[in-house]
PDB file of C-alpha atoms in Angstrom:
ATOM      1  CA  MET A  18      91.382  97.754  78.092  1.00 81.00           C
ATOM      2  CA  LEU A  19      88.484 100.518  79.285  1.00 87.00           C
ATOM      3  CA  LYS A  20      88.931 100.468  82.962  1.00 91.00           C
ATOM      4  CA  LYS A  21      85.171  99.267  82.816  1.00 89.00           C
ATOM      5  CA  GLU A  22      86.016  96.544  81.505  1.00 91.00           C
ATOM      6  CA  ARG A  23      88.827  95.515  82.881  1.00 93.00           C
ATOM      7  CA  LEU A  24      86.845  95.896  86.349  1.00 94.00           C
ATOM      8  CA  LEU A  25      84.641  93.205  84.926  1.00 92.00           C
ATOM      9  CA  ARG A  26      87.840  90.684  84.139  1.00 91.00           C
ATOM     10  CA  ILE A  27      88.960  91.293  87.323  1.00 93.00           C
ATOM     11  CA  ILE A  28      86.018  89.966  89.010  1.00 91.00           C
ATOM     12  CA  GLU A  29      86.026  87.021  86.739  1.00 88.00           C
ATOM     13  CA  ILE A  30      89.348  85.805  87.246  1.00 87.00           C
ATOM     14  CA  ILE A  31      88.957  85.872  90.606  1.00 87.00           C
ATOM     15  CA  ASP A  32      85.975  84.042  90.657  1.00 81.00           C
ATOM     16  CA  GLN A  33      87.271  81.523  88.335  1.00 74.00           C
ATOM     17  CA  ARG A  34      90.508  80.983  90.765  1.00 71.00           C
ATOM     18  CA  GLY A  35      89.098  81.735  94.068  1.00 76.00           C
ATOM     19  CA  ILE A  36      92.276  83.557  95.248  1.00 78.00           C
ATOM     20  CA  VAL A  37      94.179  85.591  93.524  1.00 83.00           C
ATOM     21  CA  THR A  38      97.570  87.585  93.938  1.00 85.00           C
ATOM     22  CA  VAL A  39      98.575  91.591  93.154  1.00 90.00           C
ATOM     23  CA  ASN A  40     101.210  90.312  91.068  1.00 87.00           C
ATOM     24  CA  GLU A  41      99.147  87.629  89.234  1.00 84.00           C
ATOM     25  CA  LEU A  42      96.965  90.467  88.517  1.00 92.00           C
ATOM     26  CA  ILE A  43      99.155  92.431  86.855  1.00 91.00           C
ATOM     27  CA  ASP A  44     100.571  89.487  85.155  1.00 85.00           C
ATOM     28  CA  TYR A  45      97.523  88.856  83.741  1.00 85.00           C
ATOM     29  CA  LEU A  46      96.147  92.558  82.965  1.00 92.00           C
ATOM     30  CA  ASP A  47      99.645  94.426  82.397  1.00 90.00           C
ATOM     31  CA  VAL A  48      99.018  97.468  84.678  1.00 93.00           C
ATOM     32  CA  SER A  49     100.477  98.750  87.325  1.00 94.00           C
ATOM     33  CA  ASP A  50     100.356  97.548  90.557  1.00 93.00           C
ATOM     34  CA  MET A  51      98.921 101.159  91.789  1.00 94.00           C
ATOM     35  CA  THR A  52      96.171 100.462  89.243  1.00 95.00           C
ATOM     36  CA  ILE A  53      95.343  97.214  90.372  1.00 94.00           C
ATOM     37  CA  ARG A  54      95.137  97.995  94.200  1.00 93.00           C
ATOM     38  CA  ARG A  55      92.723 100.416  93.522  1.00 94.00           C
ATOM     39  CA  ASP A  56      90.826  98.230  91.204  1.00 94.00           C
ATOM     40  CA  LEU A  57      90.381  96.087  93.530  1.00 94.00           C
ATOM     41  CA  ASP A  58      89.078  98.681  96.815  1.00 92.00           C
ATOM     42  CA  GLU A  59      86.427 100.054  94.675  1.00 93.00           C
ATOM     43  CA  LEU A  60      85.809  96.613  93.659  1.00 93.00           C
ATOM     44  CA  GLU A  61      85.502  95.474  97.484  1.00 90.00           C
ATOM     45  CA  SER A  62      83.667  98.775  98.404  1.00 89.00           C
ATOM     46  CA  SER A  63      81.148  98.136  95.673  1.00 88.00           C
ATOM     47  CA  GLY A  64      80.787  94.215  97.296  1.00 86.00           C
ATOM     48  CA  LYS A  65      82.356  92.206  94.592  1.00 87.00           C
ATOM     49  CA  LEU A  66      84.942  90.961  96.299  1.00 88.00           C
ATOM     50  CA  LEU A  67      86.782  90.254  99.617  1.00 85.00           C
ATOM     51  CA  ARG A  68      90.938  91.968  99.626  1.00 87.00           C
ATOM     52  CA  ILE A  69      92.988  90.104 101.534  1.00 83.00           C
ATOM     53  CA  HIS A  70      96.419  90.479 102.026  1.00 77.00           C
ATOM     54  CA  GLY A  71      98.145  90.891  98.962  1.00 82.00           C
ATOM     55  CA  GLY A  72      95.563  90.007  96.745  1.00 86.00           C
ATOM     56  CA  ALA A  73      91.709  89.810  96.357  1.00 88.00           C
ATOM     57  CA  GLN A  74      89.028  86.367  97.292  1.00 83.00           C
ATOM     58  CA  SER A  75      85.605  85.633  95.333  1.00 83.00           C
ATOM     59  CA  LEU A  76      82.988  85.771  98.242  1.00 78.00           C
ATOM     60  CA  THR A  77      81.476  82.928  96.535  1.00 69.00           C
ATOM     61  CA  TYR A  78      85.176  81.126  97.143  1.00 62.00           C
ATOM     62  CA  SER A  79      84.070  79.488 101.334  1.00 54.00           C
ATOM     63  CA  ALA A  80      80.820  78.649  99.875  1.00 49.00           C
ATOM     64  CA  THR A  81      82.170  75.273  97.926  1.00 50.00           C
ATOM     65  CA  GLN A  82      86.103  74.752  98.643  1.00 59.00           C
ATOM     66  CA  GLU A  83      87.595  75.378 102.374  1.00 68.00           C
ATOM     67  CA  LEU A  84      90.297  77.392 102.436  1.00 66.00           C
ATOM     68  CA  SER A  85      94.268  76.625 104.100  1.00 66.00           C
ATOM     69  CA  HIS A  86      94.384  77.815 107.197  1.00 71.00           C
ATOM     70  CA  ASN A  87      97.191  80.001 105.605  1.00 67.00           C
ATOM     71  CA  GLU A  88      94.948  80.876 103.235  1.00 63.00           C
ATOM     72  CA  LYS A  89      92.483  82.122 106.378  1.00 71.00           C
ATOM     73  CA  THR A  90      94.972  83.739 107.861  1.00 63.00           C
ATOM     74  CA  THR A  91      95.046  86.464 105.738  1.00 59.00           C
ATOM     75  CA  ILE A  92      91.800  87.058 105.725  1.00 70.00           C
ATOM     76  CA  GLN A  93      90.008  90.138 107.347  1.00 76.00           C
ATOM     77  CA  ILE A  94      93.098  90.560 109.501  1.00 87.00           C
ATOM     78  CA  ASP A  95      92.452  94.319 110.574  1.00 90.00           C
ATOM     79  CA  GLU A  96      89.055  93.085 111.361  1.00 92.00           C
ATOM     80  CA  LYS A  97      89.264  89.630 113.598  1.00 95.00           C
ATOM     81  CA  LYS A  98      92.218  91.386 115.722  1.00 96.00           C
ATOM     82  CA  GLU A  99      89.574  93.739 116.917  1.00 97.00           C
ATOM     83  CA  VAL A 100      87.393  90.835 117.090  1.00 97.00           C
ATOM     84  CA  ALA A 101      89.676  89.492 119.695  1.00 98.00           C
ATOM     85  CA  LYS A 102      90.402  92.614 121.741  1.00 98.00           C
ATOM     86  CA  LEU A 103      86.970  93.221 122.093  1.00 98.00           C
ATOM     87  CA  ALA A 104      86.335  89.373 123.673  1.00 98.00           C
ATOM     88  CA  ALA A 105      88.822  89.360 125.480  1.00 98.00           C
ATOM     89  CA  LYS A 106      86.855  92.106 127.453  1.00 97.00           C
ATOM     90  CA  SER A 107      84.955  89.470 128.977  1.00 97.00           C
ATOM     91  CA  ILE A 108      87.275  87.163 130.754  1.00 97.00           C
ATOM     92  CA  GLU A 109      87.546  87.098 134.306  1.00 97.00           C
ATOM     93  CA  ASP A 110      90.783  85.825 136.127  1.00 96.00           C
ATOM     94  CA  ASN A 111      90.203  82.142 137.354  1.00 97.00           C
ATOM     95  CA  GLU A 112      88.144  81.419 134.451  1.00 98.00           C
ATOM     96  CA  THR A 113      87.587  78.065 132.778  1.00 98.00           C
ATOM     97  CA  LEU A 114      87.920  78.461 128.871  1.00 98.00           C
ATOM     98  CA  PHE A 115      87.478  76.605 125.666  1.00 98.00           C
ATOM     99  CA  LEU A 116      88.968  77.849 122.934  1.00 98.00           C
ATOM    100  CA  GLY A 117      87.738  76.146 118.870  1.00 98.00           C
ATOM    101  CA  PRO A 118      89.072  76.476 116.166  1.00 96.00           C
ATOM    102  CA  GLY A 119      90.103  79.152 113.755  1.00 94.00           C
ATOM    103  CA  THR A 120      91.554  82.142 113.199  1.00 95.00           C
ATOM    104  CA  THR A 121      90.099  84.742 114.737  1.00 96.00           C
ATOM    105  CA  ILE A 122      89.720  82.297 117.481  1.00 97.00           C
ATOM    106  CA  GLU A 123      94.064  81.981 117.432  1.00 97.00           C
ATOM    107  CA  LEU A 124      94.040  86.155 117.596  1.00 97.00           C
ATOM    108  CA  PHE A 125      91.679  86.130 121.053  1.00 98.00           C
ATOM    109  CA  ALA A 126      94.396  83.605 122.795  1.00 98.00           C
ATOM    110  CA  HIS A 127      97.316  85.874 121.733  1.00 97.00           C
ATOM    111  CA  GLU A 128      95.122  89.016 123.760  1.00 97.00           C
ATOM    112  CA  LEU A 129      95.163  85.643 126.724  1.00 97.00           C
ATOM    113  CA  THR A 130      99.410  85.931 127.676  1.00 94.00           C
ATOM    114  CA  ASN A 131      99.992  86.998 131.364  1.00 91.00           C
ATOM    115  CA  ARG A 132      96.182  86.668 131.766  1.00 96.00           C
ATOM    116  CA  LYS A 133      95.176  84.038 135.153  1.00 97.00           C
ATOM    117  CA  VAL A 134      92.987  81.793 133.618  1.00 98.00           C
ATOM    118  CA  ARG A 135      92.086  77.702 132.422  1.00 98.00           C
ATOM    119  CA  VAL A 136      92.179  76.687 128.552  1.00 98.00           C
ATOM    120  CA  ILE A 137      91.232  74.227 126.931  1.00 98.00           C
ATOM    121  CA  THR A 138      92.007  73.945 123.333  1.00 98.00           C
ATOM    122  CA  ASN A 139      91.684  71.253 120.472  1.00 98.00           C
ATOM    123  CA  ASN A 140      93.288  74.369 118.525  1.00 98.00           C
ATOM    124  CA  LEU A 141      97.309  73.761 118.164  1.00 98.00           C
ATOM    125  CA  PRO A 142      98.246  77.057 117.218  1.00 97.00           C
ATOM    126  CA  VAL A 143      96.042  78.320 120.473  1.00 98.00           C
ATOM    127  CA  PHE A 144      98.150  75.515 122.324  1.00 98.00           C
ATOM    128  CA  ASP A 145     101.312  77.121 121.303  1.00 97.00           C
ATOM    129  CA  ILE A 146     100.399  80.492 122.064  1.00 97.00           C
ATOM    130  CA  LEU A 147      99.859  79.467 125.472  1.00 97.00           C
ATOM    131  CA  GLN A 148     101.667  77.198 126.950  1.00 96.00           C
ATOM    132  CA  GLN A 149     104.607  79.203 127.399  1.00 89.00           C
ATOM    133  CA  ASN A 150     102.755  81.748 129.682  1.00 93.00           C
ATOM    134  CA  ASP A 151     103.418  81.134 133.159  1.00 93.00           C
ATOM    135  CA  THR A 152      99.826  82.610 133.427  1.00 96.00           C
ATOM    136  CA  VAL A 153      97.642  80.532 132.516  1.00 97.00           C
ATOM    137  CA  ASP A 154      96.967  76.584 132.759  1.00 98.00           C
ATOM    138  CA  VAL A 155      96.237  75.405 129.381  1.00 98.00           C
ATOM    139  CA  SER A 156      95.498  72.428 127.922  1.00 98.00           C
ATOM    140  CA  LEU A 157      95.229  70.793 124.648  1.00 98.00           C
ATOM    141  CA  ILE A 158      92.618  67.692 124.127  1.00 97.00           C
ATOM    142  CA  GLY A 159      93.941  64.780 121.825  1.00 95.00           C
ATOM    143  CA  GLY A 160      92.114  62.917 118.425  1.00 97.00           C
ATOM    144  CA  ASP A 161      92.268  63.612 115.288  1.00 97.00           C
ATOM    145  CA  TYR A 162      94.905  65.872 112.968  1.00 97.00           C
ATOM    146  CA  ARG A 163      92.813  68.695 110.299  1.00 95.00           C
ATOM    147  CA  LYS A 164      95.408  69.883 108.796  1.00 92.00           C
ATOM    148  CA  ASN A 165      93.006  72.982 107.239  1.00 88.00           C
ATOM    149  CA  THR A 166      92.226  74.043 110.957  1.00 93.00           C
ATOM    150  CA  LYS A 167      95.333  72.481 112.662  1.00 95.00           C
ATOM    151  CA  ALA A 168      92.607  71.515 114.838  1.00 97.00           C
ATOM    152  CA  LEU A 169      92.386  68.281 116.946  1.00 98.00           C
ATOM    153  CA  VAL A 170      89.037  66.247 116.103  1.00 97.00           C
ATOM    154  CA  GLY A 171      86.767  62.811 115.843  1.00 97.00           C
ATOM    155  CA  PRO A 172      85.071  60.320 119.163  1.00 97.00           C
ATOM    156  CA  ILE A 173      88.466  60.805 121.469  1.00 97.00           C
ATOM    157  CA  ALA A 174      88.269  64.222 121.146  1.00 98.00           C
ATOM    158  CA  ASN A 175      84.129  64.546 121.707  1.00 98.00           C
ATOM    159  CA  MET A 176      84.919  62.347 124.603  1.00 97.00           C
ATOM    160  CA  MET A 177      87.494  63.562 126.256  1.00 97.00           C
ATOM    161  CA  LEU A 178      85.390  66.998 126.108  1.00 97.00           C
ATOM    162  CA  LYS A 179      82.046  65.898 127.353  1.00 97.00           C
ATOM    163  CA  LYS A 180      84.149  65.251 130.585  1.00 96.00           C
ATOM    164  CA  PHE A 181      84.614  69.406 131.102  1.00 98.00           C
ATOM    165  CA  ASN A 182      82.591  71.869 132.289  1.00 98.00           C
ATOM    166  CA  PHE A 183      83.678  76.048 131.141  1.00 98.00           C
ATOM    167  CA  SER A 184      82.340  79.115 132.799  1.00 98.00           C
ATOM    168  CA  LYS A 185      82.155  80.223 128.788  1.00 98.00           C
ATOM    169  CA  ALA A 186      83.260  78.779 125.369  1.00 98.00           C
ATOM    170  CA  PHE A 187      84.980  80.563 122.452  1.00 98.00           C
ATOM    171  CA  ILE A 188      84.184  79.079 119.044  1.00 98.00           C
ATOM    172  CA  SER A 189      84.385  81.281 115.595  1.00 97.00           C
ATOM    173  CA  SER A 190      81.959  79.616 112.422  1.00 96.00           C
ATOM    174  CA  ASN A 191      82.415  79.526 108.646  1.00 91.00           C
ATOM    175  CA  GLY A 192      78.886  81.357 108.219  1.00 90.00           C
ATOM    176  CA  VAL A 193      75.678  82.900 110.446  1.00 93.00           C
ATOM    177  CA  HIS A 194      73.018  83.176 108.326  1.00 88.00           C
ATOM    178  CA  ASN A 195      69.702  83.956 109.906  1.00 90.00           C
ATOM    179  CA  GLU A 196      69.123  81.707 113.517  1.00 95.00           C
ATOM    180  CA  GLU A 197      71.934  78.777 111.637  1.00 95.00           C
ATOM    181  CA  ILE A 198      75.615  78.777 112.871  1.00 97.00           C
ATOM    182  CA  SER A 199      77.700  76.214 110.528  1.00 95.00           C
ATOM    183  CA  THR A 200      80.966  75.285 109.415  1.00 94.00           C
ATOM    184  CA  TYR A 201      82.598  72.990 106.947  1.00 91.00           C
ATOM    185  CA  SER A 202      84.032  70.000 108.580  1.00 94.00           C
ATOM    186  CA  ILE A 203      81.205  67.466 110.577  1.00 95.00           C
ATOM    187  CA  GLU A 204      83.273  66.828 113.210  1.00 97.00           C
ATOM    188  CA  GLU A 205      84.682  70.533 113.796  1.00 97.00           C
ATOM    189  CA  GLY A 206      80.712  71.104 114.567  1.00 97.00           C
ATOM    190  CA  GLU A 207      80.233  68.357 116.779  1.00 97.00           C
ATOM    191  CA  LEU A 208      82.524  69.258 119.272  1.00 98.00           C
ATOM    192  CA  GLN A 209      82.088  73.120 118.933  1.00 98.00           C
ATOM    193  CA  GLN A 210      78.171  72.335 119.768  1.00 98.00           C
ATOM    194  CA  ILE A 211      79.464  70.337 122.896  1.00 98.00           C
ATOM    195  CA  ALA A 212      81.630  72.455 124.620  1.00 98.00           C
ATOM    196  CA  LEU A 213      79.276  74.564 123.855  1.00 98.00           C
ATOM    197  CA  ASN A 214      76.613  72.806 126.063  1.00 98.00           C
ATOM    198  CA  ASN A 215      79.240  72.465 128.403  1.00 98.00           C
ATOM    199  CA  ALA A 216      79.664  76.246 128.796  1.00 98.00           C
ATOM    200  CA  HIS A 217      77.712  78.787 131.225  1.00 98.00           C
ATOM    201  CA  GLN A 218      78.079  81.090 129.007  1.00 98.00           C
ATOM    202  CA  LYS A 219      78.455  80.669 124.768  1.00 98.00           C
ATOM    203  CA  TYR A 220      80.454  83.068 122.487  1.00 98.00           C
ATOM    204  CA  LEU A 221      80.595  82.967 118.908  1.00 98.00           C
ATOM    205  CA  LEU A 222      83.535  85.351 117.284  1.00 98.00           C
ATOM    206  CA  ILE A 223      82.976  86.126 113.574  1.00 97.00           C
ATOM    207  CA  ASP A 224      84.243  89.017 111.361  1.00 93.00           C
ATOM    208  CA  ASN A 225      81.383  91.249 108.948  1.00 88.00           C
ATOM    209  CA  PHE A 226      82.133  89.125 106.427  1.00 82.00           C
ATOM    210  CA  LYS A 227      80.316  86.241 108.012  1.00 88.00           C
ATOM    211  CA  PHE A 228      76.841  87.546 108.810  1.00 89.00           C
ATOM    212  CA  ASN A 229      74.336  85.633 106.065  1.00 79.00           C
ATOM    213  CA  ARG A 230      76.788  83.727 104.812  1.00 82.00           C
ATOM    214  CA  ASP A 231      76.384  79.589 105.018  1.00 82.00           C
ATOM    215  CA  ASP A 232      78.711  76.417 105.231  1.00 86.00           C
ATOM    216  CA  PHE A 233      77.933  72.464 104.747  1.00 86.00           C
ATOM    217  CA  TYR A 234      77.324  71.996 108.558  1.00 93.00           C
ATOM    218  CA  VAL A 235      74.318  73.247 110.774  1.00 95.00           C
ATOM    219  CA  PHE A 236      76.172  72.768 114.445  1.00 97.00           C
ATOM    220  CA  TYR A 237      74.182  75.223 116.503  1.00 98.00           C
ATOM    221  CA  ASN A 238      71.580  77.699 116.340  1.00 98.00           C
ATOM    222  CA  LEU A 239      72.487  81.576 117.053  1.00 97.00           C
ATOM    223  CA  HIS A 240      69.112  82.322 119.445  1.00 97.00           C
ATOM    224  CA  ASP A 241      71.556  79.751 122.057  1.00 98.00           C
ATOM    225  CA  ILE A 242      74.691  81.843 121.623  1.00 98.00           C
ATOM    226  CA  ASP A 243      74.478  84.167 124.563  1.00 98.00           C
ATOM    227  CA  TYR A 244      76.988  86.994 122.518  1.00 98.00           C
ATOM    228  CA  VAL A 245      78.450  87.255 118.866  1.00 98.00           C
ATOM    229  CA  VAL A 246      81.109  89.832 118.951  1.00 98.00           C
ATOM    230  CA  THR A 247      81.606  91.084 115.576  1.00 97.00           C
ATOM    231  CA  ASP A 248      83.905  94.127 114.307  1.00 95.00           C
ATOM    232  CA  SER A 249      82.753  97.851 113.280  1.00 94.00           C
ATOM    233  CA  LYS A 250      82.727  97.288 109.815  1.00 87.00           C
ATOM    234  CA  ILE A 251      79.236  95.250 110.045  1.00 89.00           C
ATOM    235  CA  THR A 252      76.768  96.805 108.172  1.00 83.00           C
ATOM    236  CA  PRO A 253      73.471  98.421 110.215  1.00 87.00           C
ATOM    237  CA  ASN A 254      70.621  96.232 108.539  1.00 84.00           C
ATOM    238  CA  VAL A 255      73.262  93.356 109.555  1.00 87.00           C
ATOM    239  CA  TYR A 256      73.786  94.296 113.193  1.00 94.00           C
ATOM    240  CA  ARG A 257      69.719  95.413 112.696  1.00 92.00           C
ATOM    241  CA  HIS A 258      68.164  92.021 111.786  1.00 91.00           C
ATOM    242  CA  TYR A 259      71.081  89.298 113.850  1.00 94.00           C
ATOM    243  CA  SER A 260      69.644  91.800 116.999  1.00 96.00           C
ATOM    244  CA  GLN A 261      66.798  89.982 116.804  1.00 95.00           C
ATOM    245  CA  TYR A 262      68.519  86.611 117.805  1.00 95.00           C
ATOM    246  CA  VAL A 263      70.990  87.108 120.017  1.00 96.00           C
ATOM    247  CA  GLU A 264      73.530  90.541 121.839  1.00 96.00           C
ATOM    248  CA  ILE A 265      75.400  91.720 119.558  1.00 97.00           C
ATOM    249  CA  LEU A 266      78.995  92.980 120.926  1.00 97.00           C
ATOM    250  CA  LYS A 267      80.785  95.814 118.531  1.00 93.00           C
ATOM    251  CA  ASN A 268      82.968  98.377 118.991  1.00 86.00           C
ATOM    252  CA  ASN A 269      80.604 101.075 118.292  1.00 73.00           C
ATOM    253  CA  ASN A 270      82.380 105.297 117.894  1.00 50.00           C
ATOM    254  CA  ASN A 271      85.606 103.886 119.854  1.00 42.00           C
ATOM    255  CA  GLU A 272      83.293 102.617 122.460  1.00 41.00           C
ATOM    256  CA  ASP A 273      82.325  99.179 123.816  1.00 43.00           C
ATOM    257  CA  LYS A 274      79.315  97.828 123.885  1.00 42.00           C
ATOM    258  CA  HIS A 275      78.585  95.306 126.944  1.00 40.00           C
ATOM    259  CA  LYS A 276      75.554  93.743 128.259  1.00 38.00           C
TER     260      LYS A 276
END
């Protein structure tokens, strides 16, 4: 099989499957591990797919099917860690924070260990990360459990959250397209909307892949967000476009941009 044919076949397989591992592609195409990894890197560079840990994902997969929590933990990990570290620099001691659902927010929670803050969350992994830390006062709100995000949502969660005020709320999303911020779940979107409305400062934590993407439920307007925190791989065109809506914080030549 010629290289061009192989690349087209890889795209076809990934578009059909949504997510495919390197080992599966080796079996499908009967080529070496090194060849597949080079092909995937080339296809990602040309904007044909998204590389994840151990494989690749179709660019359209999350728009039609919600990824599992385990799948999300394999995608854009370095970029999400960069976002988490940068967002943590905005925290001051004794603040009351809301942390929403999402794997980026979970990585952000790791950056808050040993910080003197109060955290309210509906994110069970965030609670697990912070609950054994002596300096963090963490509360987990109740509600209906969503397995795909390990978040607590629904009427009980919303009722509890309406009673709280936050110095800062940190949320993520599945997509941002122009001024619309969207997610897969109506319940998660409604809860995050409440938290944002009750916060003095509103932060959206997303990696570069989430820009120009839509999901099912639009729950907030980018004009109403104070800061978007993203990674250094955001393209200049995307940065310029979204800067008209909100201030974007990112690493720039190893210098942190702050307001």
